Coordinates of N, CA and C in Angstrom, one line a residue:
X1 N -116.4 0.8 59.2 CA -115.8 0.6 60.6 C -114.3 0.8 60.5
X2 N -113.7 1.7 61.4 CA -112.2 1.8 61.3 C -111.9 2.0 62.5
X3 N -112.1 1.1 63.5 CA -112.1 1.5 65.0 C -111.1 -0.1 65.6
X4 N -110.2 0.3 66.3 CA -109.1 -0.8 67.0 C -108.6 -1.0 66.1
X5 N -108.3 0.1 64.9 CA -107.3 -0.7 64.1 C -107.7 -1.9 62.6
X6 N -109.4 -1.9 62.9 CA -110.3 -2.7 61.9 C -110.4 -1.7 60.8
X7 N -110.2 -2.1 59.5 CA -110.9 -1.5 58.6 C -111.7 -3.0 57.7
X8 N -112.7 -2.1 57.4 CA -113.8 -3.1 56.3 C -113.9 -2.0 54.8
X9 N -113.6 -3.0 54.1 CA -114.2 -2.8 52.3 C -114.9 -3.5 51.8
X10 N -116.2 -2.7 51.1 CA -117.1 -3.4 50.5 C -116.9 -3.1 49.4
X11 N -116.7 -4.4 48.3 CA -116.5 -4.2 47.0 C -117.5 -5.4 46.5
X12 N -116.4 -5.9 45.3 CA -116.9 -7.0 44.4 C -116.0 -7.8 43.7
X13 N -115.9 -8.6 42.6 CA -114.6 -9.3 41.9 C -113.5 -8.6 42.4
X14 N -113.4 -7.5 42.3 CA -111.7 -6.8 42.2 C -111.7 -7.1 43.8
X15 N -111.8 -7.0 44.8 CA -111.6 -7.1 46.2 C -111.5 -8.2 46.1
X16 N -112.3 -9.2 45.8 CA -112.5 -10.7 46.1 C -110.8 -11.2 45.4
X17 N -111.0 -10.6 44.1 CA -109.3 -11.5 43.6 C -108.0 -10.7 44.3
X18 N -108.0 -9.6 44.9 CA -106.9 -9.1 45.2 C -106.9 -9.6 46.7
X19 N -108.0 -10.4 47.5 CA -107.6 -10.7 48.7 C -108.1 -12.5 48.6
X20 N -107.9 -13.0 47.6 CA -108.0 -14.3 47.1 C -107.4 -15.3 48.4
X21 N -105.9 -15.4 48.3 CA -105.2 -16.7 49.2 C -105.5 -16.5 50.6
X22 N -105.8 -14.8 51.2 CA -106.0 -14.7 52.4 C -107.8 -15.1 53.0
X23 N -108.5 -15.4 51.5 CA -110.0 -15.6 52.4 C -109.8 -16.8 51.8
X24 N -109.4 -18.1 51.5 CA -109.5 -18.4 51.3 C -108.4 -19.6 52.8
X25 N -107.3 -19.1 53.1 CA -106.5 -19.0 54.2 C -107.6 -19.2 55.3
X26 N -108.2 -18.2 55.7 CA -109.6 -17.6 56.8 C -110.4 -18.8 56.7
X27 N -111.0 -18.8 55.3 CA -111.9 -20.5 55.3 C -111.7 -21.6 56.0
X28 N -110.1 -21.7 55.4 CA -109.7 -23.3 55.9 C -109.2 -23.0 57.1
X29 N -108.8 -22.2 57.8 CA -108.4 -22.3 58.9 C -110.4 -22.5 60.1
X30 N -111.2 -21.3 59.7 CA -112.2 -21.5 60.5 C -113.6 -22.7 60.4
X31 N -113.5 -22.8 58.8 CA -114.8 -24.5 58.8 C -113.4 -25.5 58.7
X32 N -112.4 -25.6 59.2 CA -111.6 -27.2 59.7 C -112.0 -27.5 60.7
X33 N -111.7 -26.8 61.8 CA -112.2 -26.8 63.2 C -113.5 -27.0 63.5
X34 N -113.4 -27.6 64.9 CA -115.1 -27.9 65.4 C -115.4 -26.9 65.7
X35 N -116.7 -26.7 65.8 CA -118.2 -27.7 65.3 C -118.4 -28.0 63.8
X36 N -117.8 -27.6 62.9 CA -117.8 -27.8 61.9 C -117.9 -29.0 61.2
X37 N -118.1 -29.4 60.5 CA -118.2 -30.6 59.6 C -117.1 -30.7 58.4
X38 N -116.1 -31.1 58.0 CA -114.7 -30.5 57.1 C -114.5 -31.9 55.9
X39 N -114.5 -31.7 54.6 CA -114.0 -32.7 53.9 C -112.7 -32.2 53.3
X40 N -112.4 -33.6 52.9 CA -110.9 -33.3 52.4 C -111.0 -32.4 50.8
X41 N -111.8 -32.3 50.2 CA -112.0 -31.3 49.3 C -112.4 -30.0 49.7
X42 N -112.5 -29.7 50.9 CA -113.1 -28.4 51.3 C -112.7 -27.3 50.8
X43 N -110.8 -27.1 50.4 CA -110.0 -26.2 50.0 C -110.2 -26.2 48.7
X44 N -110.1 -27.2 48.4 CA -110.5 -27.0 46.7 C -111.6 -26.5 46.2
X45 N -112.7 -27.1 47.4 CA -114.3 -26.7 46.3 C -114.4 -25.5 46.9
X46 N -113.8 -24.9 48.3 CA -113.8 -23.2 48.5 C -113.3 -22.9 47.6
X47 N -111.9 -22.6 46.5 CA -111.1 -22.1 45.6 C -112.5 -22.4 44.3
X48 N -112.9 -23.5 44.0 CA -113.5 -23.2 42.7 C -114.9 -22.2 42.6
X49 N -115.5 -22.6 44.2 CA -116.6 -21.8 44.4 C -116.4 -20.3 44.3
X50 N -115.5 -19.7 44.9 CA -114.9 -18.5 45.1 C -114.7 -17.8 43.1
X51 N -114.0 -18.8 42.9 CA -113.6 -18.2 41.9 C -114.6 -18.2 40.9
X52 N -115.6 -19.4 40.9 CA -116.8 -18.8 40.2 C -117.7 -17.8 40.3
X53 N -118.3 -17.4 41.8 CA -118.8 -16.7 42.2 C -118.5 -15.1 42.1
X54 N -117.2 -15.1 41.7 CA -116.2 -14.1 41.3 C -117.0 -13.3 39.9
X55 N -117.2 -14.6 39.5 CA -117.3 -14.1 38.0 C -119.3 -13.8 37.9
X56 N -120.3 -13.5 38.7 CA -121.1 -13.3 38.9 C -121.2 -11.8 39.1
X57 N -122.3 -10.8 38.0 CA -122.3 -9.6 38.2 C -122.9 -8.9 39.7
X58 N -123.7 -10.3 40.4 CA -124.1 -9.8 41.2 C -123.4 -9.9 42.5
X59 N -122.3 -10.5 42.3 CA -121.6 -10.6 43.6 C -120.9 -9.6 44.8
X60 N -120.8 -9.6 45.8 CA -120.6 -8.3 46.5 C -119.7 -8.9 47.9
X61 N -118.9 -8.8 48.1 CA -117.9 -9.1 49.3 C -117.7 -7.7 50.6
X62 N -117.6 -8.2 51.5 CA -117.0 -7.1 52.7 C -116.1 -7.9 53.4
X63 N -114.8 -7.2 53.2 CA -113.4 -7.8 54.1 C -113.0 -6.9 55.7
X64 N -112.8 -7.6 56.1 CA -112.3 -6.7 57.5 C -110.6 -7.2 57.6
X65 N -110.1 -5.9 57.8 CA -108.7 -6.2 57.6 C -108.3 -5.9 59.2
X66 N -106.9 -6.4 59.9 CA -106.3 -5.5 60.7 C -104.5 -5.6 60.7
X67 N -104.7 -3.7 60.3 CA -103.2 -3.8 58.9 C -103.4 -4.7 58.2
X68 N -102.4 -5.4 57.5 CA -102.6 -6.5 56.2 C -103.1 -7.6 56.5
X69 N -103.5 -7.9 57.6 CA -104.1 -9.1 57.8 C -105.5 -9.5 57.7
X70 N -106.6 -10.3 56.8 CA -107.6 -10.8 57.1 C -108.4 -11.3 57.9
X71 N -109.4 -10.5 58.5 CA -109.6 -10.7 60.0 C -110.9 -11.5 60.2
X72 N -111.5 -11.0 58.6 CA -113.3 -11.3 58.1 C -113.4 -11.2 56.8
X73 N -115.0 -11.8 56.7 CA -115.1 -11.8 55.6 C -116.6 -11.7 55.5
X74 N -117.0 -11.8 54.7 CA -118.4 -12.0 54.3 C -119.3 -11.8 52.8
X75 N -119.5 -12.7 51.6 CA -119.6 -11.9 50.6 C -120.6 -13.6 50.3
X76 N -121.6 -13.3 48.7 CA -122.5 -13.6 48.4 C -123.2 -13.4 46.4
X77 N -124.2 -13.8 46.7 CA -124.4 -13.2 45.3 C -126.2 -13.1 45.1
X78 N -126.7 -12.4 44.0 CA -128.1 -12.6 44.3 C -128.6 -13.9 43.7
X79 N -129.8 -14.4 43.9 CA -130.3 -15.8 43.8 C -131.0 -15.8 42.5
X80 N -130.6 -16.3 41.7 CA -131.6 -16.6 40.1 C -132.7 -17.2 40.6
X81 N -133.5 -16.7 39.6 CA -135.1 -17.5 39.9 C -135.1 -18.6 40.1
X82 N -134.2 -19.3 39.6 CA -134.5 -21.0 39.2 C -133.5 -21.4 40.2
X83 N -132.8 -21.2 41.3 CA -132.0 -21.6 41.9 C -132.6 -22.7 42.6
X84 N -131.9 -23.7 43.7 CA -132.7 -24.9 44.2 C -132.6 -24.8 45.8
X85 N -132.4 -23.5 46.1 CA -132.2 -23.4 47.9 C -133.9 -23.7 48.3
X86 N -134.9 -23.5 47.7 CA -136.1 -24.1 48.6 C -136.2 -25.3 48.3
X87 N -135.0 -26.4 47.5 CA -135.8 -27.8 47.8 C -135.2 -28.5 48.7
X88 N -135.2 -30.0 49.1 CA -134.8 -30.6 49.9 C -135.2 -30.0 51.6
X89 N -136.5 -29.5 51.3 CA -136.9 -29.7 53.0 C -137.6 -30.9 53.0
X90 N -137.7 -31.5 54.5 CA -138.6 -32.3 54.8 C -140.2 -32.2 54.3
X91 N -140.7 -31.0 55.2 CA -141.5 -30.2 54.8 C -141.9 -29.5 54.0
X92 N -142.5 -29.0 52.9 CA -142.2 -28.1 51.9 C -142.1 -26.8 52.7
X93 N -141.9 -25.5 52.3 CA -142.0 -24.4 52.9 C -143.5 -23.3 52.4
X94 N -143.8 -22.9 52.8 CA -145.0 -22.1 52.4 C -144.6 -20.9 51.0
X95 N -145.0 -21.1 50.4 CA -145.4 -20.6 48.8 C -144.8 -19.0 49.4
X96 N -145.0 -18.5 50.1 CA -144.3 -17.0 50.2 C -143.2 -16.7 50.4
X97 N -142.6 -17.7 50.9 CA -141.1 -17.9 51.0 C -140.3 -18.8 50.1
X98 N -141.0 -19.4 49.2 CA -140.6 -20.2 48.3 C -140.9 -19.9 47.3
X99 N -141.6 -18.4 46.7 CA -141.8 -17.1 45.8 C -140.4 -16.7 45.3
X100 N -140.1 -16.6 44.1 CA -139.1 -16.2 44.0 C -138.9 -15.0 42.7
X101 N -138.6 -14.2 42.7 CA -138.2 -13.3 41.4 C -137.2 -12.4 40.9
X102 N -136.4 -11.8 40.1 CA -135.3 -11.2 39.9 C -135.5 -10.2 40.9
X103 N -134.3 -10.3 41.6 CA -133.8 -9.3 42.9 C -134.5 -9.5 44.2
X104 N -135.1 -10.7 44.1 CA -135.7 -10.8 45.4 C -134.7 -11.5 46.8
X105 N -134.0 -12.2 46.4 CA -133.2 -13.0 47.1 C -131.7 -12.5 47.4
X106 N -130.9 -12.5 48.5 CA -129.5 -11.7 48.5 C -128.9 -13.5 49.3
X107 N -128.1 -14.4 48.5 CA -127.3 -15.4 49.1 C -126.4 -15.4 50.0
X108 N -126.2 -15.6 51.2 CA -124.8 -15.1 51.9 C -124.2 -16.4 51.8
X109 N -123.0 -16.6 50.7 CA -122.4 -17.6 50.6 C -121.7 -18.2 51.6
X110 N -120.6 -17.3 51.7 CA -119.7 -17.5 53.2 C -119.6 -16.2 53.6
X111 N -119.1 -16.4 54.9 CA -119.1 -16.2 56.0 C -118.1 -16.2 57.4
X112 N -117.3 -15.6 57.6 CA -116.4 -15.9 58.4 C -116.0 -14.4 59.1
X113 N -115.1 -14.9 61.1 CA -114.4 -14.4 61.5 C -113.4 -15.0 62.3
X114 N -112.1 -14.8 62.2 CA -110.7 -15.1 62.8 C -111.1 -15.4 64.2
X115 N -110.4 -16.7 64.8 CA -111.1 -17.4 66.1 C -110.4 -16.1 66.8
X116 N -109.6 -15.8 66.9 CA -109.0 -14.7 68.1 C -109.7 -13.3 67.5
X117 N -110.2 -13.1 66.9 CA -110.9 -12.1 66.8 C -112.5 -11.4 66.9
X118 N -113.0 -12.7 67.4 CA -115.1 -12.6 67.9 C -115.1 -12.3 68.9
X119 N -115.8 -11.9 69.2 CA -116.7 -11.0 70.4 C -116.2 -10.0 70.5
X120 N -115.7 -9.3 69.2 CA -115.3 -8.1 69.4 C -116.6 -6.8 68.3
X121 N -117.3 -7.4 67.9 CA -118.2 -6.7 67.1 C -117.6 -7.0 65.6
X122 N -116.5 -7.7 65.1 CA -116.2 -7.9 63.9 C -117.3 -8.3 63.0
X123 N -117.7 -9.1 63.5 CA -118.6 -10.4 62.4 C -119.9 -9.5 62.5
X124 N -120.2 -9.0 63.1 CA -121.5 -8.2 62.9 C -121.4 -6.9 61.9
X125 N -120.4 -6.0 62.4 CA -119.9 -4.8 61.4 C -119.6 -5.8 59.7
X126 N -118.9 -6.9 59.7 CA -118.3 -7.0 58.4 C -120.0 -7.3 57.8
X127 N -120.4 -8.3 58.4 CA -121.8 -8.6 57.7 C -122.7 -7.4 57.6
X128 N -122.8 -6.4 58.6 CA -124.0 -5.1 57.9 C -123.0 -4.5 56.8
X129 N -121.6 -4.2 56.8 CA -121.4 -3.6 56.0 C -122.0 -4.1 54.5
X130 N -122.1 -5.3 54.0 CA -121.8 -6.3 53.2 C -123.7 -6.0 53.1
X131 N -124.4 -6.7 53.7 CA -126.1 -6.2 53.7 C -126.6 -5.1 52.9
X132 N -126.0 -4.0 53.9 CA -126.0 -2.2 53.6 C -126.2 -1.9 52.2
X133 N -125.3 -3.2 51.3 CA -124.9 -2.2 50.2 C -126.6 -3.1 49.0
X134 N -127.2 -4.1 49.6 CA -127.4 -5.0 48.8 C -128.8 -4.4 48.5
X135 N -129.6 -4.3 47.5 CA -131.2 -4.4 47.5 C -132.0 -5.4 47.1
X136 N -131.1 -6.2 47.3 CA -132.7 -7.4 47.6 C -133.7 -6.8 48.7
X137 N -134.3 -7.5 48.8 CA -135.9 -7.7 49.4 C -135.3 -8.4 51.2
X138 N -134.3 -9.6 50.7 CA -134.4 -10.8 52.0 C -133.0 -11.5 51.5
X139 N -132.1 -12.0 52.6 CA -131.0 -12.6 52.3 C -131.4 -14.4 53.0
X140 N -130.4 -14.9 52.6 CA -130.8 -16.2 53.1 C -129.5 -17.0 53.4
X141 N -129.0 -17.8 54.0 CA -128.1 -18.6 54.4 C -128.0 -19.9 54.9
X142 N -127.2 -20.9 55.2 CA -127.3 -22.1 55.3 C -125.9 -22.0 56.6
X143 N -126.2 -22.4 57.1 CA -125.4 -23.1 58.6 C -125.7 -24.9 58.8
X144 N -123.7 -25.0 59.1 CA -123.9 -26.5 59.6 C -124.7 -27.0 60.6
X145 N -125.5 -27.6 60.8 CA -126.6 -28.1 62.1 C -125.4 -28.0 63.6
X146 N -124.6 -28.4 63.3 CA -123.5 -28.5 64.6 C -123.1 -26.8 65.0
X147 N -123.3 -26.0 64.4 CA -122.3 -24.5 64.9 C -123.6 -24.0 65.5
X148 N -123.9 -24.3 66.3 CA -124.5 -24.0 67.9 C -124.4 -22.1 68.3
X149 N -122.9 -21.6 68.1 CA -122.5 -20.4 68.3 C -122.5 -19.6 67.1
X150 N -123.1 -20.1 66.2 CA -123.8 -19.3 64.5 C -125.0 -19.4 64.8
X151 N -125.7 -20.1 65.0 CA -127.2 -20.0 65.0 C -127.1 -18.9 66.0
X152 N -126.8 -18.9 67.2 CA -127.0 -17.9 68.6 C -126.7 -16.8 67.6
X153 N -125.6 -16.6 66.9 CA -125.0 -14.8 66.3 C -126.4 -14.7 65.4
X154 N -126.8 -15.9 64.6 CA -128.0 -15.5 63.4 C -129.1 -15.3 63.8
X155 N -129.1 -15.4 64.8 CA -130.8 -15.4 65.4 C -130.4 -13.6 66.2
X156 N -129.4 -13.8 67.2 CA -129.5 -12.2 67.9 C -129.5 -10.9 66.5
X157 N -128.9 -11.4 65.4 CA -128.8 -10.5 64.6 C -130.0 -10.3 63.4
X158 N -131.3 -11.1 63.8 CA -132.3 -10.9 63.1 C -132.7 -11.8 62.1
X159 N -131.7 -12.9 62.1 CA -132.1 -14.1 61.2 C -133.0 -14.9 61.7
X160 N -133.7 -15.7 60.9 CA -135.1 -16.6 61.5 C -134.5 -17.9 61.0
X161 N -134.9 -18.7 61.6 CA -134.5 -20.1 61.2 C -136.1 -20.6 60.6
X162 N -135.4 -21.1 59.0 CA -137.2 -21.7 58.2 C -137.0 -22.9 58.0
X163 N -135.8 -24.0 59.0 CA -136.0 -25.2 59.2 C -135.0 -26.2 58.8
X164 N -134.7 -27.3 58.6 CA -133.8 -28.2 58.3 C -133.3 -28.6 57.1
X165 N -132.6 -28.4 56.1 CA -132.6 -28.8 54.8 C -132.1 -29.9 54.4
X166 N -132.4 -30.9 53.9 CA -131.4 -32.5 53.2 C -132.2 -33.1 53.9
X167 N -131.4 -34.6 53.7 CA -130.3 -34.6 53.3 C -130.2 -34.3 51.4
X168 N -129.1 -33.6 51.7 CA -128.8 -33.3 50.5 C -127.7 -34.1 49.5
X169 N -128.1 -34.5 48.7 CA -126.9 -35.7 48.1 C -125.6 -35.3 47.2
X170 N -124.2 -35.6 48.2 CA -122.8 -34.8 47.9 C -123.3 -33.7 48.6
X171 N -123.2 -33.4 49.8 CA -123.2 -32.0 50.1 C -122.5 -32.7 51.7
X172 N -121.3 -31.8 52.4 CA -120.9 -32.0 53.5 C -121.1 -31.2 54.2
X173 N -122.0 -31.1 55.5 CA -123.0 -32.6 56.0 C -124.0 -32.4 54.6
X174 N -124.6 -33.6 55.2 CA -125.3 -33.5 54.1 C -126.7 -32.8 54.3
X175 N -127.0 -32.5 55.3 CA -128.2 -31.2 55.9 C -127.6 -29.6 56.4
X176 N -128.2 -29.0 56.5 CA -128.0 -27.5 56.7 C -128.9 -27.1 57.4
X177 N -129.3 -25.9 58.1 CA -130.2 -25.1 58.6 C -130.1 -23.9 57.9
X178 N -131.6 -23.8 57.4 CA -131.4 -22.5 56.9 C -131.6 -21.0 57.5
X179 N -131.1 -20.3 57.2 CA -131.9 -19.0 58.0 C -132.1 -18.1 56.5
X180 N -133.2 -17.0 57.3 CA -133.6 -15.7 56.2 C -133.7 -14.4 57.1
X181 N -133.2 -13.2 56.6 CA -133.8 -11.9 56.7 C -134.2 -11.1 56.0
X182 N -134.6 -10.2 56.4 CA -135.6 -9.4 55.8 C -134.5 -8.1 55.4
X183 N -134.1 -7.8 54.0 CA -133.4 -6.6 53.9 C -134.2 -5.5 53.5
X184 N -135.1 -5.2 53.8 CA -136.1 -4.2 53.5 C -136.3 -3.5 52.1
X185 N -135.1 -4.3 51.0 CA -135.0 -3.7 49.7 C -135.9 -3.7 49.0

């Protein structure tokens, strides 16, 4: 996308560290604010998450710039077998969705767009670009129960909601909603 002046890059580590303080900037400025749920470690455990995640071969980011400024974001990593995103439902989830094997799963970690900058098709272009490039099978994500106007974008954009997660213990909130799609990989 290079239209109004937006451009998006899909990369990986090297994009993620050369645009480090600015997604990181975008974080705290968009999960502080309501609806969101915000702890006083939030900046921190975004910086250590980030910079771990960094170090992951499978990781893949898409930034939306306009000129030098960070407008978006979107980046993730693939899901090891043994990861723990299907525990802590109330309900267990059904064995096909709770199937798991190398390259089946695409994680969208975070997620963001600049409050003066939505409803402009941002957040949808940065996320396909970011998708486009991935071959998993199915991506999967976690939203705060309170962001009312993420569920609406996750659901028009083809996400399913597979239910309520937590409470999860140390985790702020301590529940999530998760959503899944289908990347045809």
């Amino acid at each position: 996308m290079d239209r109004d002046g937006v451009a998006i890059e899909v990369g990986g580590a090297c994009l993620a560290e050369q645009h480090h303080s600015d997604l990181r900037s975008l974080y705290d400025r968009v999960f502080s604010a309501p609806p969101f749920v915000w702890s006083d470690d939030g900046p921190a455990g975004h910086d250590a998450s980030l910079t771990e995640l960094r170090t992951d071969p499978t990781f893949g980011i898409a930034v939306a710039r306009r000129g030098g400024e960070v407008i978006g974001f979107a980046y993730g990593h693939r899901l090891p077998v043994d990861h723990k995103w299907w525990a802590d439902f109330p309900d267990p989830l059904p064995s096909d969705v709770t199937a798991e094997w190398p390259g089946r799963t695409f994680a969208l970690d975070d997620f963001a767009v600049a409050p003066g900058e939505r409803g402009r098709g941002i957040g949808l272009a940065v996320l396909s670009a970011l998708l486009d490039t991935r071959e998993e099978h199915r991506a999967v994500l976690s939203v705060q129960p309170t962001a009312v106007r993420a569920h609406e974008f996750y659901r028009r954009t083809g996400w399913n909601c597979l239910g309520l997660k937590g409470p999860v213990p140390g985790a702020t909130p301590p529940s999530w909603l998760i959503f899944v799609r289908d990347l045809g990989g």
